[in-house]
Structures are given as C-alpha cells and as structure tokens.
Amino acid sequence: MPETFEPRNIIVTGGCGFIGSNFVHHVVREHPEVHVTVLDKLTYAGNPENIAGLPEDRVELVVGDICDAELLDRIVPGHDAIVHYAAESHNDNSIADPEPFVQTNVVGTFRLLEACRKHDVRYHHVSTDEVYGDLALDDPARFTEETPYKPSSPYSSSKASSDMLVRAWTRTYGIRSTISNCSNNYGPYQHIEKFIPRQITNIIDGIRPKLYGDGKNVRDWIHTEDHSSAVWTILTKGRIGETYLIGADGEKDNITVLRAILKAMGRPEDDFDWVRDRPGHDRRYAIDSTKLRTELGWQPQHTDFESGLESTIAWYREHEAWWRPAKAATEAKYAKQGQ
Ligand code: NAD
Ligand code: TDX
C-alpha cells in the first residue's frame, strides 16, 4: 500500500456544482480535520445553496473563475491540495455552444496546473469515462486505464484535452497529480438538465419524460456518494502520476432507467415521448474499476440502484424550491432543440 497523504487544507473547484458539492459534504462529514476552500464561478450550474449550512469554520466559498491566474496566486498558497471538479459538464450544451467548454475545461485546467507548479500543491483531476469514446452494445469489453482516448463530443474532447495537460505537466514539471475517470453519477443536487433529474421533475410537473433516439444507449450509473469516497481514497492513497477508473458495475440502458423512474413515481411505463437523438450520441459506457479496488481497497457502498433512485426522487420532491427556478428555461432550451 502506498504512503498515505494527509491533507488538512484543500481547495475544491466547482464545489457548488452537483458532484463537487456532494464531495464537500462528504469531506465535512467524514474528515473533521480538513478545511475546504470552495472555488466556484457560480455559472448556471453552480448554486451556493448546495453547501449552505455547512460549518463556517470548515468551509469557505470563494466566488471566482479557475481561469483567473491572479486569483489563483492569491488563494492557492497555504493549501496542500486542489481537487478539481469545476467544468462545463453537459454534452448537449457543448454541441450547441462549445466555446465555454474549451475555455473552462482546457484553459481552466491549464491555469490550475500552473498554480500547482508555482506553489508546489498536490492536484487531483476529476475526469470522465467519456474520454474513451463509446463501446458497442454487443461488445463484452469495458474501459480500463489502458483504453486509448477517443472522445466524441465537444464536452468529452475538452475533458480528454485536460487529462492530457495533467499528464504532460506531471511528466515534464513533476506536478504531484492523480487523475480519476468516473462513470455517470446520480443523486441529490444534480442539475435538472441531466437525464435522471430532468425526467423526475418533468413527471412532478405533469410533462411526459423525453427519451433520445432508440433509448438503448447504456450508461454505467454510480451514486455520487460512492464517487466522493473514491476521490478521497485516490487523493490520500493513490500513487502520484497514476490514473484510476471509478465505477460501480451499474450498466443500464436509458429506457430501463426511465421505466424505473416512471414505476417509482406511479406512472405507466409507456408514458413518455421519443425525441430527436443527440448528434454523435455515445452508445455505451462501461467501467472496469479493478485497479482502484485491488490497489487502493475501495468499494462502492450504494449499489442498490432502485433504492438510490427512490431516495433521489424523494430528494427532488422535497427540494422543489431548489430546482423550480431553473425548470422553465431548461425545458425551453430543450424544446428549441427538438428534445
Ligand atoms: P456541474 O455542471 O453540476 O458543476 C460544475 C461546477 O463548476 C458548477 O458549480 C460551476 O459553477 C462550476 N464552474 C464552471 N465553470 C467554472 C469556472 N470557469 N471557474 C470556476 N467554477 C466553474 O458538474 P458535475 O456534474 O458536478 O461535474 C463535476 C466534474 O465531474 C466535472 O469535471 C465533470 O467532467 C466530472 N464528471 C461528471 C460526471 C457526471 O455524471 N455528472 C461523471 C464523471 C465525471
Ligand atoms: O432528456 C434526456 N433524454 C435522454 O434520453 C437527456 C437529458 C438525456 N438522455 C440520454 C442521453 C444519454 O444517453 O440519457 C443519457 C444520459 O444523459 P446525460 O444525463 O446528459 O449524461 P451523459 O451525456 O451520459 O454525460 C454524463 O455522464 C458523464 C455527465 O453529464 C457528464 O458530465 C459526465 O462526464
């Protein structure tokens, strides 16, 4: 087992987004010795409510852009690690308007790496399984750390670019970094543009859910809490310069997920609309997380998808005030795209 790194004062970029805020809650709950500085620009996807109520002596919010080198020079010194979640994260948005994806995901990562180089701070890079492109439905293969990069969308190619920067900065400048590539997350605080919360909030609003293409595309679902424990494990026990894939054996096709949502919400299983497919829509993602499990001893704890879905549905029912302000605009954007 590699030596353990014991961070005390970390920066979490994108800590007001879906997965970043779940990670901040995880750290506050599980690691009382750690102080978190959240750096977040508060784009449409960032909401300070996601971390409201956490103890002020444990969590500080700095509102700012990861692309702002001067800001990074002010806040990075004194921290012992950056955990980088901030990104433009939605594939459909990247197809409609790719520029912010290149700016935040590529240039933003470059700025953070430069700050880590200058101030000698450890860096964990949160990435996605989408950098590997897609697999055929009838292919028994799953992605491993050795799978070649073959991203399909502006989003996934910007994430792939950022991963490459991390590898180059690690090899050339000796940045102390680790990378993780995780599969599709679900759980509380996910923006309602994404598949699962979009359909849950549609049903609450009496709108029929929308399924792209033939509905057979497969995603490998993981509860966001398991993603958080995996990132903490890699940050503290991972080997410098290594990549770890994070997944919880949760492959399901979209129509199965949608029918499970409809059933859990008391609707007939065919009560949805087929809509225009996403251009370049990846067919299947599947993660082999053997390296993380055997080398670092990580195990997912929330693998019962039906019960995870039920608690996620309950969360959206109980937090209508949180998602309501974004609902009309999100659906108007989809309607314009025929989705
Ligand atoms: P999200 O869109 O919910 O949140 C992104 C956060 O980053 C927001 O709070 C936003 O305000 C902030 N942000 C955006 N641009 C910024 C900038 N220039 N400077 C500072 N802050 C900025 O995203 P998410 O779904 O929580 O994804 C978080 C990370 O996890 C991303 O890097 C994404 O690629 C990765 N990831 C996501 C999934 C998934 O299923 N959602 C799976 C694997 C990996
Ligand atoms: O209304 C919808 N109907 C539909 O059929 C939406 C919004 C999506 N879909 C399909 C497209 C995908 O096959 O559902 C699947 C999941 O879609 P998204 O929630 O948009 O996720 P995906 O494109 O798979 O990417 C997600 O997982 C990997 C995250 O958004 C990325 O940030 C992450 O890297």
PDB file of N, CA and C in Angstrom, residues 190-229:
ATOM      1  N   GLN A 190     -28.172  17.280  -8.445  1.00  0.00           N
ATOM      2  CA  GLN A 190     -27.798  17.240  -9.867  1.00  0.00           C
ATOM      3  C   GLN A 190     -28.677  18.205 -10.654  1.00  0.00           C
ATOM      4  N   HIS A 191     -28.049  18.973 -11.535  1.00  0.00           N
ATOM      5  CA  HIS A 191     -28.822  19.962 -12.311  1.00  0.00           C
ATOM      6  C   HIS A 191     -29.894  19.256 -13.143  1.00  0.00           C
ATOM      7  N   ILE A 192     -31.065  19.892 -13.251  1.00  0.00           N
ATOM      8  CA  ILE A 192     -32.216  19.255 -13.901  1.00  0.00           C
ATOM      9  C   ILE A 192     -32.130  19.220 -15.428  1.00  0.00           C
ATOM     10  N   GLU A 193     -30.988  19.664 -15.989  1.00  0.00           N
ATOM     11  CA  GLU A 193     -30.764  19.435 -17.428  1.00  0.00           C
ATOM     12  C   GLU A 193     -30.368  17.976 -17.677  1.00  0.00           C
ATOM     13  N   LYS A 194     -29.831  17.277 -16.651  1.00  0.00           N
ATOM     14  CA  LYS A 194     -29.310  15.923 -16.823  1.00  0.00           C
ATOM     15  C   LYS A 194     -30.454  14.907 -16.822  1.00  0.00           C
ATOM     16  N   PHE A 195     -30.216  13.725 -17.388  1.00  0.00           N
ATOM     17  CA  PHE A 195     -31.251  12.749 -17.696  1.00  0.00           C
ATOM     18  C   PHE A 195     -32.176  12.420 -16.511  1.00  0.00           C
ATOM     19  N   ILE A 196     -31.606  11.919 -15.427  1.00  0.00           N
ATOM     20  CA  ILE A 196     -32.475  11.434 -14.327  1.00  0.00           C
ATOM     21  C   ILE A 196     -33.270  12.570 -13.684  1.00  0.00           C
ATOM     22  N   PRO A 197     -32.632  13.669 -13.239  1.00  0.00           N
ATOM     23  CA  PRO A 197     -33.449  14.739 -12.628  1.00  0.00           C
ATOM     24  C   PRO A 197     -34.379  15.437 -13.611  1.00  0.00           C
ATOM     25  N   ARG A 198     -34.001  15.453 -14.900  1.00  0.00           N
ATOM     26  CA  ARG A 198     -34.931  16.059 -15.884  1.00  0.00           C
ATOM     27  C   ARG A 198     -36.238  15.269 -15.897  1.00  0.00           C
ATOM     28  N   GLN A 199     -36.121  13.949 -15.940  1.00  0.00           N
ATOM     29  CA  GLN A 199     -37.354  13.142 -16.044  1.00  0.00           C
ATOM     30  C   GLN A 199     -38.155  13.180 -14.744  1.00  0.00           C
ATOM     31  N   ILE A 200     -37.471  13.144 -13.593  1.00  0.00           N
ATOM     32  CA  ILE A 200     -38.181  13.211 -12.304  1.00  0.00           C
ATOM     33  C   ILE A 200     -38.984  14.516 -12.214  1.00  0.00           C
ATOM     34  N   THR A 201     -38.333  15.631 -12.548  1.00  0.00           N
ATOM     35  CA  THR A 201     -39.017  16.922 -12.409  1.00  0.00           C
ATOM     36  C   THR A 201     -40.073  17.105 -13.505  1.00  0.00           C
ATOM     37  N   ASN A 202     -39.861  16.492 -14.672  1.00  0.00           N
ATOM     38  CA  ASN A 202     -40.922  16.501 -15.684  1.00  0.00           C
ATOM     39  C   ASN A 202     -42.174  15.820 -15.135  1.00  0.00           C
ATOM     40  N   ILE A 203     -41.998  14.643 -14.540  1.00  0.00           N
ATOM     41  CA  ILE A 203     -43.163  13.896 -14.046  1.00  0.00           C
ATOM     42  C   ILE A 203     -43.860  14.692 -12.933  1.00  0.00           C
ATOM     43  N   ILE A 204     -43.087  15.293 -12.046  1.00  0.00           N
ATOM     44  CA  ILE A 204     -43.699  16.123 -10.996  1.00  0.00           C
ATOM     45  C   ILE A 204     -44.543  17.228 -11.632  1.00  0.00           C
ATOM     46  N   ASP A 205     -44.069  17.771 -12.770  1.00  0.00           N
ATOM     47  CA  ASP A 205     -44.759  18.879 -13.433  1.00  0.00           C
ATOM     48  C   ASP A 205     -45.840  18.431 -14.429  1.00  0.00           C
ATOM     49  N   GLY A 206     -46.055  17.117 -14.531  1.00  0.00           N
ATOM     50  CA  GLY A 206     -47.067  16.637 -15.482  1.00  0.00           C
ATOM     51  C   GLY A 206     -46.618  16.700 -16.934  1.00  0.00           C
ATOM     52  N   ILE A 207     -45.281  16.784 -17.162  1.00  0.00           N
ATOM     53  CA  ILE A 207     -44.728  16.778 -18.524  1.00  0.00           C
ATOM     54  C   ILE A 207     -44.241  15.352 -18.803  1.00  0.00           C
ATOM     55  N   ARG A 208     -44.520  14.834 -20.033  1.00  0.00           N
ATOM     56  CA  ARG A 208     -44.038  13.478 -20.330  1.00  0.00           C
ATOM     57  C   ARG A 208     -42.512  13.471 -20.477  1.00  0.00           C
ATOM     58  N   PRO A 209     -41.826  12.496 -19.839  1.00  0.00           N
ATOM     59  CA  PRO A 209     -40.369  12.377 -19.988  1.00  0.00           C
ATOM     60  C   PRO A 209     -39.965  12.246 -21.450  1.00  0.00           C
ATOM     61  N   LYS A 210     -38.712  12.616 -21.743  1.00  0.00           N
ATOM     62  CA  LYS A 210     -38.215  12.635 -23.133  1.00  0.00           C
ATOM     63  C   LYS A 210     -37.041  11.680 -23.264  1.00  0.00           C
ATOM     64  N   LEU A 211     -37.170  10.734 -24.205  1.00  0.00           N
ATOM     65  CA  LEU A 211     -36.116   9.741 -24.419  1.00  0.00           C
ATOM     66  C   LEU A 211     -35.469   9.953 -25.784  1.00  0.00           C
ATOM     67  N   TYR A 212     -34.128  10.050 -25.815  1.00  0.00           N
ATOM     68  CA  TYR A 212     -33.413  10.287 -27.073  1.00  0.00           C
ATOM     69  C   TYR A 212     -33.283   8.988 -27.882  1.00  0.00           C
ATOM     70  N   GLY A 213     -33.375   9.141 -29.212  1.00  0.00           N
ATOM     71  CA  GLY A 213     -33.027   8.048 -30.117  1.00  0.00           C
ATOM     72  C   GLY A 213     -33.880   6.816 -29.899  1.00  0.00           C
ATOM     73  N   ASP A 214     -33.213   5.635 -29.803  1.00  0.00           N
ATOM     74  CA  ASP A 214     -33.969   4.391 -29.577  1.00  0.00           C
ATOM     75  C   ASP A 214     -33.982   3.982 -28.109  1.00  0.00           C
ATOM     76  N   GLY A 215     -33.375   4.808 -27.237  1.00  0.00           N
ATOM     77  CA  GLY A 215     -33.423   4.532 -25.792  1.00  0.00           C
ATOM     78  C   GLY A 215     -32.529   3.390 -25.349  1.00  0.00           C
ATOM     79  N   LYS A 216     -31.722   2.837 -26.293  1.00  0.00           N
ATOM     80  CA  LYS A 216     -30.906   1.667 -25.936  1.00  0.00           C
ATOM     81  C   LYS A 216     -29.484   2.032 -25.492  1.00  0.00           C
ATOM     82  N   ASN A 217     -29.156   3.329 -25.513  1.00  0.00           N
ATOM     83  CA  ASN A 217     -27.815   3.742 -25.079  1.00  0.00           C
ATOM     84  C   ASN A 217     -27.607   3.339 -23.617  1.00  0.00           C
ATOM     85  N   VAL A 218     -26.416   2.831 -23.329  1.00  0.00           N
ATOM     86  CA  VAL A 218     -26.134   2.320 -21.981  1.00  0.00           C
ATOM     87  C   VAL A 218     -25.213   3.285 -21.234  1.00  0.00           C
ATOM     88  N   ARG A 219     -25.574   3.574 -19.991  1.00  0.00           N
ATOM     89  CA  ARG A 219     -24.724   4.346 -19.093  1.00  0.00           C
ATOM     90  C   ARG A 219     -24.434   3.486 -17.864  1.00  0.00           C
ATOM     91  N   ASP A 220     -23.271   3.713 -17.232  1.00  0.00           N
ATOM     92  CA  ASP A 220     -22.819   2.885 -16.108  1.00  0.00           C
ATOM     93  C   ASP A 220     -23.002   3.728 -14.833  1.00  0.00           C
ATOM     94  N   TRP A 221     -24.152   3.587 -14.179  1.00  0.00           N
ATOM     95  CA  TRP A 221     -24.541   4.527 -13.119  1.00  0.00           C
ATOM     96  C   TRP A 221     -23.830   4.255 -11.798  1.00  0.00           C
ATOM     97  N   ILE A 222     -23.415   5.351 -11.145  1.00  0.00           N
ATOM     98  CA  ILE A 222     -22.809   5.271  -9.808  1.00  0.00           C
ATOM     99  C   ILE A 222     -23.430   6.358  -8.945  1.00  0.00           C
ATOM    100  N   HIS A 223     -23.717   6.022  -7.689  1.00  0.00           N
ATOM    101  CA  HIS A 223     -24.232   7.063  -6.793  1.00  0.00           C
ATOM    102  C   HIS A 223     -23.096   8.035  -6.480  1.00  0.00           C
ATOM    103  N   THR A 224     -23.423   9.323  -6.463  1.00  0.00           N
ATOM    104  CA  THR A 224     -22.391  10.348  -6.290  1.00  0.00           C
ATOM    105  C   THR A 224     -21.626  10.192  -4.972  1.00  0.00           C
ATOM    106  N   GLU A 225     -22.264   9.609  -3.952  1.00  0.00           N
ATOM    107  CA  GLU A 225     -21.576   9.390  -2.675  1.00  0.00           C
ATOM    108  C   GLU A 225     -20.414   8.397  -2.858  1.00  0.00           C
ATOM    109  N   ASP A 226     -20.602   7.398  -3.702  1.00  0.00           N
ATOM    110  CA  ASP A 226     -19.510   6.456  -3.984  1.00  0.00           C
ATOM    111  C   ASP A 226     -18.389   7.136  -4.780  1.00  0.00           C
ATOM    112  N   HIS A 227     -18.760   8.060  -5.656  1.00  0.00           N
ATOM    113  CA  HIS A 227     -17.725   8.829  -6.380  1.00  0.00           C
ATOM    114  C   HIS A 227     -16.894   9.630  -5.365  1.00  0.00           C
ATOM    115  N   SER A 228     -17.560  10.243  -4.388  1.00  0.00           N
ATOM    116  CA  SER A 228     -16.836  11.046  -3.382  1.00  0.00           C
ATOM    117  C   SER A 228     -15.850  10.190  -2.593  1.00  0.00           C
ATOM    118  N   SER A 229     -16.291   9.016  -2.135  1.00  0.00           N
ATOM    119  CA  SER A 229     -15.377   8.185  -1.330  1.00  0.00           C
ATOM    120  C   SER A 229     -14.206   7.710  -2.191  1.00  0.00           C
TER     121      SER A 229
END
